[in-house]
Tab-separated table of C-alpha atoms in Angstrom:
chain	number	residue	atom	x	y	z
A	341	MET	CA	0.037	-0.027	-0.028
A	342	MET	CA	2.690	2.233	0.623
A	343	LYS	CA	6.416	2.018	-0.169
A	344	ILE	CA	9.203	2.858	0.846
A	345	LYS	CA	11.371	1.302	-1.492
A	346	CYS	CA	8.372	0.987	-3.864
A	347	PHE	CA	5.857	1.323	-1.049
A	348	ILE	CA	2.814	2.816	-2.684
A	349	VAL	CA	0.563	0.551	-1.363
A	350	VAL	CA	-0.469	1.905	2.124
A	351	ILE	CA	-2.989	3.944	3.182
A	352	PHE	CA	-4.170	6.305	0.622
A	353	ALA	CA	-2.837	4.913	-2.283
A	354	CYS	CA	-3.752	7.685	-4.685
A	355	TYR	CA	-6.548	6.012	-6.278
A	356	CYS	CA	-4.293	6.668	-9.235
A	357	LEU	CA	-6.998	6.577	-11.891
A	358	GLY	CA	-4.426	3.890	-13.624
A	359	ASP	CA	-4.778	1.540	-16.217
A	360	ASP	CA	-4.908	-1.648	-14.486
A	361	THR	CA	-7.635	-4.017	-16.275
A	362	SER	CA	-7.117	-6.796	-13.778
A	363	LEU	CA	-7.870	-4.685	-10.568
A	364	ASN	CA	-11.059	-6.651	-9.650
A	365	ASP	CA	-9.226	-9.831	-9.877
A	366	LEU	CA	-6.461	-8.415	-7.734
A	367	ILE	CA	-8.354	-7.146	-4.865
A	368	ALA	CA	-10.577	-10.039	-4.794
A	369	GLU	CA	-7.701	-11.580	-3.268
A	370	ILE	CA	-6.945	-9.391	-0.433
A	371	PHE	CA	-9.297	-10.163	2.837
A	372	LYS	CA	-10.062	-13.862	3.763
A	373	THR	CA	-11.423	-15.214	7.252
A	374	ASP	CA	-9.577	-18.966	7.657
A	375	SER	CA	-7.123	-18.713	9.736
A	376	SER	CA	-6.321	-22.505	9.287
A	377	THR	CA	-4.357	-21.922	5.724
A	378	PRO	CA	-0.996	-20.380	5.440
A	379	ALA	CA	-0.404	-16.967	4.694
A	380	THR	CA	0.402	-17.383	1.294
A	381	PRO	CA	-0.822	-17.779	-1.377
A	382	ILE	CA	-3.565	-14.847	-0.726
A	383	GLN	CA	-7.352	-16.211	-1.205
A	384	PRO	CA	-10.532	-14.564	-1.639
A	385	ILE	CA	-13.152	-14.679	1.619
A	386	HIS	CA	-16.474	-16.103	1.817
A	387	PRO	CA	-18.187	-13.668	4.014
A	388	THR	CA	-20.744	-14.626	6.519
A	389	GLN	CA	-23.426	-12.739	8.431
A	390	PRO	CA	-21.339	-9.674	9.819
A	391	SER	CA	-21.256	-10.124	13.378
A	392	GLN	CA	-22.757	-7.655	15.910
A	393	THR	CA	-20.257	-7.769	18.472
A	394	ALA	CA	-17.045	-10.034	19.129
A	395	GLU	CA	-18.570	-13.449	20.085
A	396	THR	CA	-16.110	-15.898	22.183
A	397	PRO	CA	-16.492	-19.313	20.628
A	398	LYS	CA	-18.467	-22.081	22.759
A	399	GLU	CA	-16.660	-24.382	21.247
A	400	LYS	CA	-13.179	-25.019	22.889
A	401	THR	CA	-10.472	-23.846	20.454
A	402	LYS	CA	-8.126	-27.105	18.963
A	403	TYR	CA	-4.650	-26.147	18.192
A	404	GLU	CA	-2.106	-27.856	16.411
A	405	SER	CA	0.420	-29.889	18.360
A	406	CYS	CA	4.278	-28.916	17.906
A	407	GLY	CA	5.729	-31.358	20.284
A	408	ILE	CA	4.701	-34.155	23.469
A	409	GLN	CA	2.676	-31.891	25.209
A	410	LYS	CA	3.026	-28.763	23.427
A	411	GLU	CA	0.714	-26.553	21.158
A	412	CYS	CA	0.835	-23.467	18.672
A	413	VAL	CA	-1.272	-21.055	20.445
A	414	PRO	CA	-1.741	-17.286	20.112
A	415	ARG	CA	1.359	-15.420	21.747
A	416	TRP	CA	-0.421	-14.143	24.424
A	417	LEU	CA	-1.966	-17.184	25.629
A	418	CYS	CA	1.353	-18.754	26.913
A	419	ALA	CA	2.293	-17.602	30.339
A	420	ASN	CA	6.255	-18.898	30.118
A	421	ASP	CA	9.707	-17.067	30.080
A	422	THR	CA	9.734	-16.151	26.478
A	423	ILE	CA	6.655	-13.476	26.619
A	424	ASN	CA	5.350	-10.887	28.740
A	425	THR	CA	2.143	-12.202	30.983
A	426	SER	CA	0.872	-8.419	30.398
A	427	GLY	CA	-0.214	-9.610	27.053
A	428	GLU	CA	2.701	-6.544	25.992
A	429	ASN	CA	4.403	-9.287	23.336
A	430	ILE	CA	7.380	-8.598	20.783
A	431	ILE	CA	6.260	-10.549	17.663
A	432	ASP	CA	8.652	-10.517	14.495
A	433	ILE	CA	6.232	-10.918	11.666
A	434	ARG	CA	9.269	-12.131	9.851
A	435	PHE	CA	9.789	-14.808	12.105
A	436	ASP	CA	9.906	-18.448	10.333
A	437	GLY	CA	9.621	-20.985	13.462
A	438	THR	CA	8.079	-23.923	14.635
A	439	CYS	CA	4.504	-22.681	14.345
A	440	SER	CA	2.927	-22.000	10.922
A	441	ASN	CA	1.678	-18.457	12.030
A	442	TYR	CA	3.870	-15.849	13.067
A	443	LEU	CA	1.318	-14.863	15.757
A	444	GLU	CA	1.530	-18.318	17.686
A	445	LEU	CA	4.380	-19.742	20.004
A	446	CYS	CA	4.823	-23.292	20.686
A	447	CYS	CA	3.638	-23.679	24.428
A	448	GLU	CA	3.728	-26.096	26.815
A	449	ILE	CA	0.325	-27.351	27.625
A	450	PRO	CA	0.015	-26.534	31.275
A	451	ASN	CA	1.326	-22.877	30.668
A	452	LYS	CA	-1.725	-22.433	28.133
A	453	LYS	CA	-4.311	-19.753	28.929
A	454	GLU	CA	-7.680	-19.573	27.864
A	455	LYS	CA	-7.655	-15.396	28.000
A	456	PRO	CA	-5.171	-12.859	27.533
A	457	ASP	CA	-4.524	-10.724	30.181
A	458	ILE	CA	-4.918	-7.396	28.185
A	459	SER	CA	-8.284	-6.164	28.555
A	460	ILE	CA	-10.391	-6.170	25.194
A	461	GLU	CA	-13.346	-4.346	26.783
A	462	PRO	CA	-15.405	-1.697	25.177
A	463	ILE	CA	-13.714	1.795	25.561
A	464	ASP	CA	-14.584	5.222	24.055
A	465	ARG	CA	-11.538	7.612	24.743
A	466	GLY	CA	-12.247	10.326	22.404
A	467	CYS	CA	-11.472	10.572	18.775
A	468	GLY	CA	-8.142	10.318	17.275
A	469	TYR	CA	-5.798	8.851	19.786
A	470	GLN	CA	-2.949	6.598	17.805
A	471	ASN	CA	-1.885	3.063	19.580
A	472	PRO	CA	1.956	3.976	18.384
A	473	ASN	CA	3.041	0.531	20.218
A	474	GLY	CA	0.309	-1.639	19.183
A	475	VAL	CA	-2.632	-3.329	21.172
A	476	GLY	CA	-1.559	-6.656	22.918
A	477	PHE	CA	1.642	-6.979	21.197
A	478	LYS	CA	4.084	-5.418	19.198
A	479	ILE	CA	5.737	-6.060	16.298
A	480	THR	CA	9.444	-6.154	14.723
A	481	GLY	CA	10.860	-6.983	11.589
A	482	ALA	CA	8.550	-4.602	10.082
A	483	ILE	CA	10.688	-3.633	6.758
A	484	ASP	CA	8.275	-2.516	4.806
A	485	GLN	CA	6.386	0.156	6.980
A	486	GLU	CA	3.791	-2.141	8.352
A	487	ALA	CA	1.707	-0.641	11.132
A	488	GLU	CA	1.417	-2.367	14.456
A	489	PHE	CA	-1.750	-4.133	15.222
A	490	GLY	CA	-4.212	-1.384	16.420
A	491	GLU	CA	-2.213	1.457	15.710
A	492	PHE	CA	-4.576	3.415	13.379
A	493	PRO	CA	-8.061	2.313	15.233
A	494	TRP	CA	-10.310	4.426	12.914
A	495	MET	CA	-8.907	2.211	9.524
A	496	VAL	CA	-11.562	0.469	8.324
A	497	ALA	CA	-11.702	-1.652	4.890
A	498	ILE	CA	-14.910	-1.266	2.799
A	499	LEU	CA	-15.554	-4.666	1.302
A	500	ARG	CA	-18.152	-5.585	-1.808
A	501	GLU	CA	-20.075	-8.625	-1.558
A	502	GLU	CA	-20.393	-10.312	-5.095
A	503	SER	CA	-21.042	-14.054	-5.978
A	504	GLN	CA	-20.397	-15.168	-2.317
A	505	LEU	CA	-16.920	-13.525	-2.132
A	506	ASN	CA	-16.379	-10.303	-0.086
A	507	LEU	CA	-14.399	-7.830	-2.642
A	508	TYR	CA	-12.082	-5.380	-1.485
A	509	GLU	CA	-13.224	-1.784	-2.635
A	510	CYS	CA	-11.378	0.871	-0.978
A	511	GLY	CA	-10.458	2.045	2.413
A	512	GLY	CA	-12.433	4.725	4.429
A	513	ALA	CA	-12.432	6.010	8.394
A	514	LEU	CA	-14.440	5.617	11.233
A	515	ILE	CA	-15.666	9.073	12.396
A	516	ALA	CA	-18.819	7.828	14.568
A	517	PRO	CA	-19.564	4.218	15.662
A	518	ASP	CA	-21.802	4.032	12.605
A	519	VAL	CA	-20.318	6.419	10.258
A	520	ILE	CA	-17.734	5.872	7.873
A	521	LEU	CA	-15.938	8.707	6.090
A	522	THR	CA	-14.689	7.595	2.476
A	523	ALA	CA	-14.253	9.165	-1.004
A	524	ALA	CA	-16.969	9.190	-3.576
A	525	HIS	CA	-15.388	7.481	-6.501
A	526	CYS	CA	-15.019	4.421	-4.330
A	527	VAL	CA	-19.179	4.152	-3.711
A	528	HIS	CA	-20.504	6.191	-6.287
A	529	ASN	CA	-23.403	4.186	-8.135
A	530	LYS	CA	-22.887	1.187	-5.629
A	531	ASP	CA	-25.923	-0.478	-4.004
A	532	ALA	CA	-25.354	0.199	-0.327
A	533	LYS	CA	-27.005	-3.058	0.528
A	534	SER	CA	-23.768	-4.962	-1.156
A	535	LEU	CA	-21.135	-3.310	0.866
A	536	ILE	CA	-19.952	-4.433	4.283
A	537	VAL	CA	-17.318	-2.256	6.488
A	538	ARG	CA	-14.406	-4.240	8.394
A	539	ALA	CA	-12.892	-2.446	11.504
A	540	GLY	CA	-10.247	-3.430	13.505
A	541	GLU	CA	-8.492	-5.343	10.708
A	542	TRP	CA	-4.780	-5.682	10.307
A	543	ASP	CA	-3.778	-8.675	8.983
A	544	THR	CA	-6.041	-9.768	6.489
A	545	GLN	CA	-4.956	-13.365	6.390
A	546	THR	CA	-5.369	-13.829	9.837
A	547	LYS	CA	-8.146	-14.645	12.501
A	548	VAL	CA	-6.172	-15.100	15.789
A	549	GLU	CA	-5.398	-11.201	16.610
A	550	ILE	CA	-5.923	-10.699	20.165
A	551	ILE	CA	-8.857	-8.538	19.564
A	552	PRO	CA	-10.952	-9.914	16.452
A	553	HIS	CA	-12.044	-7.526	13.516
A	554	GLU	CA	-15.771	-6.507	13.428
A	555	ASP	CA	-18.282	-6.375	10.301
A	556	ARG	CA	-21.272	-4.051	9.649
A	557	TYR	CA	-23.518	-4.066	6.777
A	558	VAL	CA	-24.140	-0.326	5.183
A	559	LYS	CA	-27.428	1.163	5.273
A	560	GLU	CA	-27.081	3.812	3.118
A	561	ILE	CA	-24.474	5.917	0.929
A	562	ILE	CA	-24.259	9.604	0.492
A	563	TYR	CA	-21.789	11.433	-1.585
A	564	HIS	CA	-21.550	15.087	-2.542
A	565	GLU	CA	-24.180	16.613	-4.785
A	566	GLN	CA	-21.255	18.040	-6.566
A	567	PHE	CA	-18.934	14.961	-7.070
A	568	ASN	CA	-17.541	15.060	-9.983
A	569	LYS	CA	-16.676	11.598	-11.342
A	570	GLY	CA	-14.481	12.638	-14.010
A	571	SER	CA	-12.118	15.422	-12.569
A	572	LEU	CA	-12.846	13.888	-8.701
A	573	TYR	CA	-14.296	17.412	-7.528
A	574	ASN	CA	-15.625	17.136	-4.199
A	575	ASP	CA	-14.340	13.428	-3.802
A	576	VAL	CA	-16.265	12.971	-0.384
A	577	ALA	CA	-19.234	10.221	1.014
A	578	LEU	CA	-20.443	8.995	4.093
A	579	LEU	CA	-21.126	5.414	4.599
A	580	PHE	CA	-24.066	4.605	7.381
A	581	LEU	CA	-24.118	1.752	8.846
A	582	GLU	CA	-27.019	-1.024	10.106
A	583	ASN	CA	-25.808	-1.145	13.368
A	584	PRO	CA	-22.885	0.523	15.142
A	585	PHE	CA	-19.375	-0.769	15.937
A	586	ASN	CA	-18.260	-1.656	19.241
A	587	LEU	CA	-15.675	0.975	20.324
A	588	GLN	CA	-12.823	-0.947	21.702
A	589	MET	CA	-8.914	-0.251	21.672
A	590	ASN	CA	-8.423	-0.965	18.168
A	591	ILE	CA	-11.818	0.581	16.912
A	592	GLN	CA	-11.847	4.125	17.543
A	593	PRO	CA	-13.441	6.959	15.371
A	594	ILE	CA	-10.813	9.898	14.194
A	595	CYS	CA	-11.419	13.193	14.849
A	596	LEU	CA	-12.339	15.953	11.963
A	597	PRO	CA	-10.578	19.430	11.320
A	598	ASN	CA	-12.086	22.819	11.317
A	599	ILE	CA	-13.492	24.504	8.638
A	600	GLY	CA	-10.816	25.883	6.594
A	601	GLU	CA	-8.067	24.544	8.957
A	602	GLU	CA	-4.695	24.022	6.987
A	603	PHE	CA	-1.909	21.521	7.599
A	604	GLU	CA	0.647	22.696	5.271
A	605	LEU	CA	4.368	21.600	5.996
A	606	ASP	CA	2.937	19.003	8.439
A	607	ARG	CA	3.998	15.182	7.898
A	608	CYS	CA	1.155	13.271	8.047
A	609	TYR	CA	0.120	9.426	8.212
A	610	ALA	CA	-1.556	7.563	5.274
A	611	THR	CA	-2.465	3.931	5.788
A	612	GLY	CA	-3.828	1.275	3.694
A	613	TRP	CA	-3.797	-2.088	1.912
A	614	GLY	CA	-3.369	-0.873	-1.434
A	615	LYS	CA	-0.421	-1.544	-4.026
A	616	ASN	CA	3.308	-1.247	-3.307
A	617	LYS	CA	3.845	0.057	-6.900
A	618	PHE	CA	1.878	1.390	-9.834
A	619	GLY	CA	1.341	-1.060	-12.782
A	620	LYS	CA	0.805	-4.728	-13.091
A	621	GLU	CA	3.815	-5.328	-10.762
A	622	GLY	CA	2.272	-3.738	-7.745
A	623	GLU	CA	0.797	-6.204	-5.097
A	624	TYR	CA	-1.892	-5.495	-2.818
A	625	GLN	CA	-0.799	-5.827	0.784
A	626	VAL	CA	-1.735	-8.262	3.826
A	627	ILE	CA	-0.697	-6.345	6.605
A	628	LEU	CA	-2.020	-2.526	7.144
A	629	LYS	CA	1.218	-0.281	5.925
A	630	LYS	CA	1.401	3.074	7.138
A	631	ILE	CA	3.643	5.809	5.685
A	632	ASP	CA	4.616	9.651	6.834
A	633	LEU	CA	4.286	11.865	4.116
A	634	PRO	CA	4.842	15.778	4.027
A	635	VAL	CA	1.476	18.263	2.995
A	636	VAL	CA	2.427	20.474	0.237
A	637	SER	CA	0.835	23.940	-0.369
A	638	ASN	CA	-1.644	23.923	-3.225
A	639	ALA	CA	0.550	26.888	-5.075
A	640	LYS	CA	3.448	24.220	-5.009
A	641	CYS	CA	1.326	20.820	-5.867
A	642	GLN	CA	-0.474	22.621	-8.769
A	643	ALA	CA	2.990	23.628	-10.036
A	644	ASN	CA	4.561	20.413	-10.109
A	645	LEU	CA	1.158	18.621	-11.600
A	646	ARG	CA	1.499	21.143	-14.101
A	647	GLU	CA	5.259	19.580	-15.250
A	648	THR	CA	3.273	16.295	-15.712
A	649	ARG	CA	0.841	15.021	-18.688
A	650	LEU	CA	-1.808	17.188	-17.190
A	651	GLY	CA	0.077	20.317	-18.818
A	652	ARG	CA	0.350	23.604	-17.916
A	653	HIS	CA	-3.017	24.878	-17.933
A	654	PHE	CA	-4.136	22.411	-15.132
A	655	ILE	CA	-5.746	24.032	-12.092
A	656	LEU	CA	-6.018	22.166	-8.825
A	657	HIS	CA	-9.909	22.673	-7.653
A	658	ASP	CA	-10.449	23.860	-4.105
A	659	SER	CA	-11.764	20.613	-2.987
A	660	PHE	CA	-8.195	19.001	-2.874
A	661	MET	CA	-5.255	18.782	-1.056
A	662	CYS	CA	-1.389	17.404	-1.582
A	663	ALA	CA	0.920	15.787	-0.013
A	664	GLY	CA	4.108	13.629	-0.494
A	665	GLY	CA	6.285	14.023	-3.538
A	666	GLU	CA	9.200	12.114	-2.431
A	667	LYS	CA	10.569	9.428	-4.205
A	668	GLY	CA	9.219	6.087	-3.253
A	669	ARG	CA	6.865	7.336	-0.794
A	670	ASP	CA	3.118	7.640	-1.718
A	671	THR	CA	-0.172	6.094	-1.622
A	672	CYS	CA	-0.969	4.061	-4.839
A	673	LYS	CA	-4.123	2.156	-6.430
A	674	GLY	CA	-6.396	0.562	-3.770
A	675	ASP	CA	-5.536	3.135	-1.122
A	676	GLY	CA	-8.517	5.153	-2.719
A	677	GLY	CA	-10.922	6.180	0.300
A	678	SER	CA	-8.230	5.751	2.976
A	679	PRO	CA	-7.503	8.782	5.340
A	680	LEU	CA	-4.458	10.903	5.778
A	681	VAL	CA	-4.578	12.085	9.346
A	682	CYS	CA	-2.230	14.732	10.473
A	683	PRO	CA	-1.126	15.498	14.179
A	684	ILE	CA	-3.185	17.581	16.583
A	685	LYS	CA	-0.503	20.162	17.853
A	686	ASN	CA	0.366	19.789	21.666
A	687	GLN	CA	-1.601	16.494	22.085
A	688	PRO	CA	0.933	13.660	21.053
A	689	ASN	CA	-0.301	10.994	19.144
A	690	ARG	CA	-3.317	12.244	18.537
A	691	PHE	CA	-4.735	12.832	15.022
A	692	LYS	CA	-7.365	14.687	12.813
A	693	SER	CA	-8.519	13.596	9.472
A	694	ALA	CA	-6.777	15.816	6.670
A	695	GLY	CA	-7.573	14.120	3.666
A	696	ILE	CA	-9.181	11.427	2.000
A	697	VAL	CA	-6.934	9.380	-0.973
A	698	ALA	CA	-8.331	10.473	-4.384
A	699	TRP	CA	-5.772	10.302	-7.064
A	700	GLY	CA	-2.455	10.665	-8.444
A	701	ILE	CA	0.028	10.727	-11.187
A	702	GLY	CA	1.366	7.400	-10.990
A	703	CYS	CA	2.794	6.599	-7.529
A	704	GLY	CA	5.671	7.629	-5.733
A	705	GLU	CA	7.327	9.641	-8.212
A	706	GLU	CA	9.704	12.532	-6.878
A	707	ASN	CA	8.185	16.174	-6.946
A	708	ILE	CA	4.837	14.693	-7.806
A	709	PRO	CA	2.790	14.690	-4.798
A	710	GLY	CA	-0.847	12.550	-4.605
A	711	VAL	CA	-3.727	14.392	-4.394
A	712	TYR	CA	-6.386	13.737	-1.455
A	713	ALA	CA	-10.254	15.528	-1.022
A	714	LYS	CA	-9.604	18.242	1.239
A	715	VAL	CA	-11.766	17.278	4.372
A	716	SER	CA	-11.341	20.858	5.848
A	717	TYR	CA	-12.741	22.203	2.600
A	718	LEU	CA	-15.814	19.495	3.030
A	719	ARG	CA	-16.572	19.870	6.213
A	720	PRO	CA	-19.887	22.018	5.915
A	721	TRP	CA	-21.149	19.277	3.828
A	722	ILE	CA	-19.861	16.607	6.179
A	723	ASP	CA	-21.845	18.659	9.140
A	724	GLN	CA	-24.903	18.944	7.538
A	725	LYS	CA	-25.325	15.604	6.606
A	726	LEU	CA	-24.496	14.001	9.937
A	727	ALA	CA	-26.605	17.027	11.453
A	728	LEU	CA	-29.731	15.753	9.413
A	729	ARG	CA	-29.049	12.278	11.031
A	730	GLN	CA	-28.743	13.353	14.514
A	731	VAL	CA	-25.067	12.106	14.587
A	732	ASP	CA	-23.614	13.396	18.178
A	733	SER	CA	-20.465	15.618	16.801
A	734	ILE	CA	-18.877	14.347	20.565
A	735	TYR	CA	-17.423	11.506	18.766
A	736	PHE	CA	-15.272	13.413	16.057
A	737	THR	CA	-14.515	16.450	17.770
A	738	PRO	CA	-11.078	16.726	19.600
C-alpha cells in the first residue's frame, strides 16, 4: 500500500486512476477469514453474516501440536518465560519458527491460558488517539512500513459482496460508531446493501489477532451532490451503517478538522492495504501499511502537477489538498478512500483527518505529490449530512 522502496501500497494509495484492467481480480484476493490456511497464496474470503459483537467461540479451540504436550497457541495465551504475561509481546512478523503462523507460539500445555491478560472491554476514549506501540503486542521486522496492530484504530476496509465473495473496494475512516468517511469515487453508484465495512482489521490473512475485527452492513450511501466522477472534485462520501461498531482499543473514531483548517508543512500519516507500486507489478498488501508524508501547499502542488501530462493549464480545485512528492513514498491504487491524518498540535499521538485518498499521477514519483480530498474544505457538507441524521459531534470533536 505504500512503499518505502516501492512502497505505495499503503494508505491513501492515490486512487491513481490507472490502467490496471485486472483490478477487480487483484483486490478480490486480499481479505480472507480462514486462519487455518497458510498466509500465502492470498485467497478471497467467503462472507458470513457480519457480526454485531466480537463473540467468543463456545467450542474449545483446537490448536496445532508442536511437540509432546505442546501446542501452537496465540502468543498472548502462553504464560512462560519467552513472553510477557501482560500481553505486551514482541512479535517478529518475519519470523519463521516452529508454528506456521507468526502470531502463534509453541507453548507447553500446562502454561496455556484461555484468555489474554490484556483487557478487551469496550472503551470510548475520544477521537483521534493513535496506539503507537500497538495493542496487545508490538511487532519487529517491519521492513515494509507495516503498522502496529491497532495503531490506527479508525482505519476500515470497505468490502463488496459479490458471488459469495467479499471483494475489497477501498479504505475509509470511522468518524462515529455507525458512520464512515470515504471517497465518493469508491462508492459512487454502488448498492449500499452490497457493501460491508470491516473495522479492527490488520493482517487480512489471519483471525488470531488478540482482538478480532468486526463487520457491519451499510444502510445508506451519501456522496457530495457536486461530486464530479471525471475530475473527482468534491470526492467525499459518508456511509451510514445498519448497526454501530463496538468502540474498543482497536476500533476508535478519527477527529475531524475545523472548517478551513490548513496542515501545510505538517508530516502526516496515510494508511491502507493498497498496492506497493504502480502498474501490473504492484501487489496489494496483507498487513496494514503506514507511511508519513509532508503536506504540500496547493500552489506548489499545482505547479508540480503542471509538469506532468496534465499540462501547464491544469488548475487544482479547492476541494483538493496534496501530500508527498518524495521518491518512493506515496499512496497508490487500492488506497482510495483511505484517510490522511495529521497531528493535533500539543496533543501527542492524537490526529485529525486532513485528507481522503483521491488520485495521483503514478505513485511515488519525485516532486509529484498525491492528491487528496480536503476534509476541512468539505467539512460544512459533512456537518450538514451528519446533523440531518442526528449524529453526535462528540465522536469526532477533539
